[in-house]
Amino acid sequence: MAKSQLLLSLFLFISISETISQSIIQLSRDHNDVYCSSWRFSEETNDVGYWDHVPSRCVSYVQDYMTGDGYRSDSEVVASYALGFAKTVEIAGDGKDAWVFDVDETLLSNLPYYALHGFGSEPFDDLSFDEWVDLAEAPALQASLNLYKELKQLGFTVFMLTGRSEYQRNATVKNLQLEGYSDWERLILRESSDQGKPATLYKSQRRLELINEGYRIQGNSGDQWSDLSGFAVSERSFKLPNPLYYIP
Amino acid sequence: MAKSQLLLSLFLFISISETISQSIIQLSRDHNDVYCSSWRFSEETNDVGYWDHVPSRCVSYVQDYMTGDGYRSDSEVVASYALGFAKTVEIAGDGKDAWVFDVDETLLSNLPYYALHGFGSEPFDDLSFDEWVDLAEAPALQASLNLYKELKQLGFTVFMLTGRSEYQRNATVKNLQLEGYSDWERLILRESSDQGKPATLYKSQRRLELINEGYRIQGNSGDQWSDLSGFAVSERSFKLPNPLYYIP
């Protein structure tokens, strides 16, 4: 065989091998994306139940989703439906038409923290998360900030109901204000008697207190089902995406 | 310019134009897919509220999802979490550990009907859908059929609770049996007194009756939030995907 023929054969062999291995990698990635998209469906609809970390095969899928167009778009579309509903509410003018917002992954995004902690692949770590909260550097979720401002314009009374604790009030207020939130009616945090309560119970009890004060909770925005379910629920609930962690 | 040069220029021009127009089409399709994926997130989490047809820009997205890997994979993953939970239930052996299944888009798939009726783009039409039900030709949702059989093996008592009406009992039983379902405890359909009731109320009332009979409703599988919410809810609920229609 001539030298040129040998080189051509070698070149063809390498090209074909590369093409095949690229195709296998792509197929396997597509297959994984289909599974991880289904995992995300199941955790967002609360079918998974309790989970404490993102399945290892879905970590890079979640990273892509959170840092790409998906998360931003999902948040915007949820906010658009929330606003659409809000515009149908007849505001009585007595200041009692209320909207309840959760804070983390609803008004503020902890994505910078989770980007440094494996995008949900590591179990929750109180210590390092508390340090992050103290920095008061969480950016606003832009879609929620826009919705917040529109709701204020429409005349809603806004409550913030968060799983954060009273000792985090100053850092939380500072962070919210730095990011452009203002004129809320009340920021409700866990008191010492609330520690250890499931979020669903704690948040339901606090919503019931608002209802007993005469507020009509028209809307409720949160990234966890425990923000939205239980008792004393709002007229309409708006579930924001969060494939990073689950709070029961 | 020589003829060959002219031809080459023409060829290059056509190639480049084609590449650019293909890129624009692809970009616009990607952009639409991001939106439609977000719409699907919002309708599956019940953020949209009432809707009576798929947004026109998302019809081909929904068609791809329903006929491709997405729908099958989502259904399988939901079923796997349902089975995972079912295996943790301690079956008392008194026949009172119950699982409630919805029928349409849960045990049976009406995809052949919706494929002929615009994949959710047309408002619901009672007449043609009733004719389809009478044919008793809806295929089983494979993931649900597998789950159903596993639950029977585990010792659950199975109830079917459907929005279909009593006059459709024969066709429904025939269809379920043809598709491999057997040994259910009771198939509950709307009686004349249930006509016009929202599904959430009708289904809650029927679940309450089961509880009053001493059944412990451990699991509930359905493609609509109205299958799963209201009162007398199950210990764990499993929301299956359905971007074709919404039942309040």
Short mmCIF file of N, CA and C in Angstrom, two decimals, chain B residues 20-139:
data_model
loop_
_atom_site.label_atom_id
_atom_site.label_comp_id
_atom_site.label_asym_id
_atom_site.label_seq_id
_atom_site.Cartn_x
_atom_site.Cartn_y
_atom_site.Cartn_z
N ILE B 20 -28.17 31.21 6.62
CA ILE B 20 -28.69 32.29 7.48
C ILE B 20 -30.16 32.07 7.78
N SER B 21 -30.95 31.74 6.75
CA SER B 21 -32.39 31.60 6.98
C SER B 21 -32.68 30.38 7.87
N GLN B 22 -31.88 29.30 7.69
CA GLN B 22 -32.04 28.14 8.56
C GLN B 22 -31.73 28.51 10.01
N SER B 23 -30.68 29.32 10.20
CA SER B 23 -30.29 29.74 11.55
C SER B 23 -31.39 30.57 12.20
N ILE B 24 -31.99 31.46 11.38
CA ILE B 24 -33.06 32.30 11.93
C ILE B 24 -34.25 31.44 12.33
N ILE B 25 -34.62 30.49 11.45
CA ILE B 25 -35.73 29.59 11.77
C ILE B 25 -35.43 28.81 13.06
N GLN B 26 -34.18 28.31 13.18
CA GLN B 26 -33.80 27.52 14.35
C GLN B 26 -33.85 28.36 15.63
N LEU B 27 -33.32 29.58 15.53
CA LEU B 27 -33.31 30.49 16.69
C LEU B 27 -34.73 30.78 17.14
N SER B 28 -35.60 31.03 16.16
CA SER B 28 -36.97 31.38 16.47
C SER B 28 -37.70 30.16 17.07
N ARG B 29 -37.35 28.95 16.57
CA ARG B 29 -37.94 27.73 17.13
C ARG B 29 -37.45 27.51 18.57
N ASP B 30 -36.14 27.71 18.79
CA ASP B 30 -35.58 27.56 20.14
C ASP B 30 -36.25 28.54 21.11
N HIS B 31 -36.40 29.79 20.65
CA HIS B 31 -37.02 30.82 21.48
C HIS B 31 -38.44 30.41 21.85
N ASN B 32 -39.17 29.88 20.85
CA ASN B 32 -40.55 29.45 21.09
C ASN B 32 -40.59 28.27 22.05
N ASP B 33 -39.65 27.32 21.88
CA ASP B 33 -39.60 26.16 22.77
C ASP B 33 -39.35 26.57 24.21
N VAL B 34 -38.50 27.57 24.43
CA VAL B 34 -38.25 28.05 25.79
C VAL B 34 -39.55 28.59 26.38
N TYR B 35 -40.27 29.39 25.59
CA TYR B 35 -41.55 29.92 26.09
C TYR B 35 -42.53 28.79 26.39
N CYS B 36 -42.65 27.84 25.46
CA CYS B 36 -43.67 26.79 25.60
C CYS B 36 -43.32 25.84 26.74
N SER B 37 -42.03 25.64 26.97
CA SER B 37 -41.60 24.86 28.12
C SER B 37 -42.04 25.57 29.41
N SER B 38 -41.94 26.90 29.41
CA SER B 38 -42.36 27.68 30.58
C SER B 38 -43.88 27.66 30.73
N TRP B 39 -44.58 27.72 29.60
CA TRP B 39 -46.04 27.61 29.67
C TRP B 39 -46.42 26.27 30.29
N ARG B 40 -45.74 25.21 29.86
CA ARG B 40 -46.03 23.88 30.39
C ARG B 40 -45.72 23.81 31.88
N PHE B 41 -44.60 24.41 32.29
CA PHE B 41 -44.31 24.48 33.73
C PHE B 41 -45.49 25.13 34.47
N SER B 42 -45.97 26.24 33.92
CA SER B 42 -47.01 27.01 34.61
C SER B 42 -48.35 26.30 34.63
N GLU B 43 -48.67 25.56 33.55
CA GLU B 43 -49.96 24.87 33.60
C GLU B 43 -49.86 23.61 34.47
N GLU B 44 -48.70 22.96 34.48
CA GLU B 44 -48.57 21.74 35.28
C GLU B 44 -48.51 22.04 36.78
N THR B 45 -48.04 23.22 37.15
CA THR B 45 -48.01 23.60 38.57
C THR B 45 -49.28 24.36 38.98
N ASN B 46 -50.23 24.45 38.06
CA ASN B 46 -51.52 25.11 38.32
C ASN B 46 -51.39 26.62 38.48
N ASP B 47 -50.31 27.19 37.96
CA ASP B 47 -50.14 28.65 38.01
C ASP B 47 -51.02 29.36 36.99
N VAL B 48 -51.32 28.65 35.89
CA VAL B 48 -52.10 29.28 34.83
C VAL B 48 -53.53 29.49 35.28
N GLY B 49 -54.04 28.59 36.14
CA GLY B 49 -55.47 28.62 36.46
C GLY B 49 -56.23 28.07 35.27
N TYR B 50 -57.46 28.55 35.11
CA TYR B 50 -58.31 28.00 34.03
C TYR B 50 -57.75 28.33 32.65
N TRP B 51 -57.71 27.33 31.77
CA TRP B 51 -57.38 27.57 30.36
C TRP B 51 -58.20 26.59 29.54
N ASP B 52 -58.61 27.00 28.34
CA ASP B 52 -59.46 26.11 27.55
C ASP B 52 -58.86 25.68 26.22
N HIS B 53 -57.66 26.16 25.93
CA HIS B 53 -56.94 25.61 24.78
C HIS B 53 -55.45 25.94 24.92
N VAL B 54 -54.65 25.09 24.29
CA VAL B 54 -53.21 25.31 24.26
C VAL B 54 -52.93 26.59 23.47
N PRO B 55 -52.05 27.48 23.95
CA PRO B 55 -51.71 28.68 23.17
C PRO B 55 -51.26 28.27 21.77
N SER B 56 -51.70 29.01 20.76
CA SER B 56 -51.45 28.57 19.38
C SER B 56 -49.96 28.41 19.09
N ARG B 57 -49.12 29.25 19.69
CA ARG B 57 -47.68 29.15 19.41
C ARG B 57 -47.07 27.88 20.00
N CYS B 58 -47.82 27.19 20.90
CA CYS B 58 -47.27 26.01 21.56
C CYS B 58 -47.86 24.69 21.07
N VAL B 59 -48.73 24.75 20.06
CA VAL B 59 -49.40 23.52 19.63
C VAL B 59 -48.39 22.50 19.10
N SER B 60 -47.45 22.91 18.27
CA SER B 60 -46.52 21.91 17.73
C SER B 60 -45.52 21.47 18.81
N TYR B 61 -45.23 22.35 19.76
CA TYR B 61 -44.41 21.95 20.92
C TYR B 61 -45.12 20.84 21.70
N VAL B 62 -46.42 21.04 21.96
CA VAL B 62 -47.20 20.05 22.72
C VAL B 62 -47.28 18.73 21.94
N GLN B 63 -47.49 18.86 20.62
CA GLN B 63 -47.53 17.64 19.78
C GLN B 63 -46.21 16.86 19.91
N ASP B 64 -45.08 17.57 19.80
CA ASP B 64 -43.77 16.91 19.92
C ASP B 64 -43.62 16.26 21.30
N TYR B 65 -44.04 16.99 22.33
CA TYR B 65 -43.92 16.46 23.70
C TYR B 65 -44.77 15.20 23.87
N MET B 66 -46.01 15.25 23.39
CA MET B 66 -46.94 14.13 23.61
C MET B 66 -46.56 12.90 22.80
N THR B 67 -45.99 13.11 21.62
CA THR B 67 -45.71 11.98 20.74
C THR B 67 -44.24 11.55 20.80
N GLY B 68 -43.41 12.34 21.48
CA GLY B 68 -42.00 12.00 21.59
C GLY B 68 -41.67 11.35 22.92
N ASP B 69 -40.42 11.52 23.35
CA ASP B 69 -39.97 10.87 24.58
C ASP B 69 -40.49 11.54 25.86
N GLY B 70 -40.78 12.85 25.77
CA GLY B 70 -41.06 13.63 26.98
C GLY B 70 -42.22 13.10 27.81
N TYR B 71 -43.36 12.92 27.17
CA TYR B 71 -44.57 12.51 27.88
C TYR B 71 -44.40 11.12 28.49
N ARG B 72 -43.85 10.21 27.69
CA ARG B 72 -43.62 8.85 28.18
C ARG B 72 -42.67 8.86 29.38
N SER B 73 -41.58 9.60 29.25
CA SER B 73 -40.59 9.65 30.33
C SER B 73 -41.18 10.30 31.59
N ASP B 74 -41.89 11.41 31.43
CA ASP B 74 -42.50 12.07 32.59
C ASP B 74 -43.45 11.12 33.32
N SER B 75 -44.27 10.40 32.53
CA SER B 75 -45.23 9.46 33.13
C SER B 75 -44.51 8.35 33.88
N GLU B 76 -43.43 7.87 33.30
CA GLU B 76 -42.67 6.78 33.95
C GLU B 76 -42.04 7.24 35.25
N VAL B 77 -41.48 8.45 35.24
CA VAL B 77 -40.81 8.94 36.45
C VAL B 77 -41.83 9.19 37.57
N VAL B 78 -42.99 9.75 37.21
CA VAL B 78 -44.06 9.93 38.22
C VAL B 78 -44.44 8.57 38.81
N ALA B 79 -44.64 7.58 37.94
CA ALA B 79 -45.03 6.24 38.40
C ALA B 79 -43.95 5.65 39.31
N SER B 80 -42.69 5.92 39.00
CA SER B 80 -41.61 5.35 39.83
C SER B 80 -41.63 5.95 41.24
N TYR B 81 -41.95 7.26 41.34
CA TYR B 81 -42.05 7.85 42.68
C TYR B 81 -43.29 7.33 43.41
N ALA B 82 -44.38 7.12 42.67
CA ALA B 82 -45.59 6.58 43.29
C ALA B 82 -45.30 5.18 43.85
N LEU B 83 -44.62 4.36 43.07
CA LEU B 83 -44.30 3.00 43.51
C LEU B 83 -43.34 3.04 44.70
N GLY B 84 -42.36 3.95 44.63
CA GLY B 84 -41.41 4.10 45.74
C GLY B 84 -42.14 4.40 47.03
N PHE B 85 -43.11 5.32 46.97
CA PHE B 85 -43.91 5.63 48.16
C PHE B 85 -44.75 4.41 48.58
N ALA B 86 -45.40 3.78 47.60
CA ALA B 86 -46.29 2.64 47.90
C ALA B 86 -45.57 1.56 48.68
N LYS B 87 -44.31 1.36 48.35
CA LYS B 87 -43.54 0.30 49.02
C LYS B 87 -43.23 0.63 50.48
N THR B 88 -43.35 1.92 50.83
CA THR B 88 -43.10 2.31 52.23
C THR B 88 -44.37 2.18 53.09
N VAL B 89 -45.53 1.99 52.43
CA VAL B 89 -46.79 1.90 53.18
C VAL B 89 -46.89 0.51 53.83
N GLU B 90 -47.17 0.49 55.11
CA GLU B 90 -47.40 -0.81 55.76
C GLU B 90 -48.84 -1.22 55.52
N ILE B 91 -49.01 -2.21 54.70
CA ILE B 91 -50.36 -2.68 54.36
C ILE B 91 -50.91 -3.46 55.55
N ALA B 92 -52.04 -2.98 56.08
CA ALA B 92 -52.56 -3.58 57.32
C ALA B 92 -53.15 -4.97 57.07
N GLY B 93 -53.58 -5.22 55.84
CA GLY B 93 -54.14 -6.54 55.53
C GLY B 93 -55.64 -6.63 55.75
N ASP B 94 -56.24 -5.50 56.11
CA ASP B 94 -57.70 -5.49 56.29
C ASP B 94 -58.42 -5.01 55.02
N GLY B 95 -57.65 -4.83 53.96
CA GLY B 95 -58.25 -4.41 52.69
C GLY B 95 -58.61 -2.94 52.64
N LYS B 96 -58.16 -2.18 53.64
CA LYS B 96 -58.59 -0.78 53.70
C LYS B 96 -57.51 0.20 53.22
N ASP B 97 -56.33 -0.31 52.86
CA ASP B 97 -55.30 0.58 52.31
C ASP B 97 -55.60 0.80 50.83
N ALA B 98 -56.00 2.02 50.51
CA ALA B 98 -56.57 2.27 49.18
C ALA B 98 -55.69 3.18 48.34
N TRP B 99 -55.82 2.99 47.03
CA TRP B 99 -55.19 3.88 46.06
C TRP B 99 -56.29 4.32 45.10
N VAL B 100 -56.36 5.61 44.84
CA VAL B 100 -57.37 6.14 43.94
C VAL B 100 -56.72 6.56 42.62
N PHE B 101 -57.28 6.06 41.52
CA PHE B 101 -56.81 6.45 40.20
C PHE B 101 -57.91 7.22 39.47
N ASP B 102 -57.53 8.30 38.84
CA ASP B 102 -58.37 8.90 37.81
C ASP B 102 -58.30 8.00 36.57
N VAL B 103 -59.18 8.21 35.60
CA VAL B 103 -59.16 7.37 34.39
C VAL B 103 -58.49 8.08 33.20
N ASP B 104 -59.12 9.14 32.68
CA ASP B 104 -58.61 9.76 31.45
C ASP B 104 -57.27 10.47 31.66
N GLU B 105 -56.32 10.15 30.81
CA GLU B 105 -54.93 10.66 30.89
C GLU B 105 -54.23 10.20 32.17
N THR B 106 -54.83 9.19 32.83
CA THR B 106 -54.15 8.59 33.99
C THR B 106 -54.02 7.08 33.75
N LEU B 107 -55.15 6.37 33.67
CA LEU B 107 -55.07 4.94 33.34
C LEU B 107 -55.17 4.73 31.83
N LEU B 108 -56.02 5.54 31.20
CA LEU B 108 -56.19 5.45 29.74
C LEU B 108 -55.71 6.74 29.08
N SER B 109 -55.18 6.60 27.90
CA SER B 109 -54.70 7.76 27.15
C SER B 109 -55.64 8.07 25.99
N ASN B 110 -56.08 9.32 25.92
CA ASN B 110 -56.92 9.74 24.80
C ASN B 110 -56.11 10.43 23.71
N LEU B 111 -54.82 10.15 23.69
CA LEU B 111 -53.96 10.78 22.70
C LEU B 111 -54.43 10.53 21.26
N PRO B 112 -54.91 9.32 20.92
CA PRO B 112 -55.40 9.13 19.54
C PRO B 112 -56.53 10.10 19.20
N TYR B 113 -57.40 10.39 20.18
CA TYR B 113 -58.48 11.36 19.96
C TYR B 113 -57.91 12.77 19.77
N TYR B 114 -57.02 13.16 20.69
CA TYR B 114 -56.49 14.52 20.63
C TYR B 114 -55.58 14.75 19.43
N ALA B 115 -54.97 13.67 18.93
CA ALA B 115 -54.15 13.78 17.72
C ALA B 115 -55.03 14.17 16.52
N LEU B 116 -56.29 13.73 16.56
CA LEU B 116 -57.23 14.07 15.47
C LEU B 116 -57.95 15.40 15.74
N HIS B 117 -57.73 15.96 16.94
CA HIS B 117 -58.44 17.20 17.30
C HIS B 117 -57.48 18.28 17.74
N GLY B 118 -56.35 18.36 17.05
CA GLY B 118 -55.48 19.53 17.20
C GLY B 118 -54.63 19.58 18.46
N PHE B 119 -54.42 18.46 19.13
CA PHE B 119 -53.53 18.42 20.31
C PHE B 119 -53.82 19.53 21.31
N GLY B 120 -55.10 19.67 21.64
CA GLY B 120 -55.46 20.62 22.69
C GLY B 120 -55.68 22.04 22.20
N SER B 121 -55.54 22.25 20.89
CA SER B 121 -55.70 23.62 20.37
C SER B 121 -57.17 23.99 20.18
N GLU B 122 -58.05 22.96 20.17
CA GLU B 122 -59.48 23.23 20.01
C GLU B 122 -60.18 23.13 21.37
N PRO B 123 -61.17 24.00 21.61
CA PRO B 123 -61.93 23.87 22.86
C PRO B 123 -62.59 22.49 22.94
N PHE B 124 -62.84 22.01 24.15
CA PHE B 124 -63.38 20.67 24.37
C PHE B 124 -64.74 20.52 23.70
N ASP B 125 -64.93 19.39 23.02
CA ASP B 125 -66.19 19.13 22.32
C ASP B 125 -66.82 17.85 22.88
N ASP B 126 -67.87 18.00 23.68
CA ASP B 126 -68.51 16.85 24.35
C ASP B 126 -68.89 15.75 23.38
N LEU B 127 -69.56 16.16 22.28
CA LEU B 127 -70.15 15.18 21.37
C LEU B 127 -69.12 14.23 20.79
N SER B 128 -68.08 14.81 20.19
CA SER B 128 -67.09 13.94 19.54
C SER B 128 -66.30 13.16 20.57
N PHE B 129 -66.09 13.73 21.78
CA PHE B 129 -65.35 13.00 22.80
C PHE B 129 -66.18 11.82 23.31
N ASP B 130 -67.50 12.03 23.47
CA ASP B 130 -68.37 10.93 23.91
C ASP B 130 -68.38 9.79 22.89
N GLU B 131 -68.35 10.15 21.63
CA GLU B 131 -68.30 9.11 20.58
C GLU B 131 -67.00 8.30 20.71
N TRP B 132 -65.92 9.02 20.96
CA TRP B 132 -64.61 8.37 21.16
C TRP B 132 -64.64 7.43 22.37
N VAL B 133 -65.24 7.89 23.48
CA VAL B 133 -65.34 7.05 24.68
C VAL B 133 -66.12 5.78 24.36
N ASP B 134 -67.19 5.91 23.60
CA ASP B 134 -68.03 4.75 23.27
C ASP B 134 -67.28 3.69 22.47
N LEU B 135 -66.25 4.11 21.74
CA LEU B 135 -65.46 3.14 20.97
C LEU B 135 -64.66 2.21 21.89
N ALA B 136 -64.39 2.67 23.11
CA ALA B 136 -63.61 1.87 24.09
C ALA B 136 -62.25 1.47 23.54
N GLU B 137 -61.64 2.41 22.82
CA GLU B 137 -60.37 2.10 22.16
C GLU B 137 -59.18 2.89 22.69
N ALA B 138 -59.35 3.55 23.83
CA ALA B 138 -58.22 4.33 24.38
C ALA B 138 -57.15 3.37 24.89
N PRO B 139 -55.91 3.55 24.46
CA PRO B 139 -54.85 2.67 24.96
C PRO B 139 -54.50 2.98 26.42
#
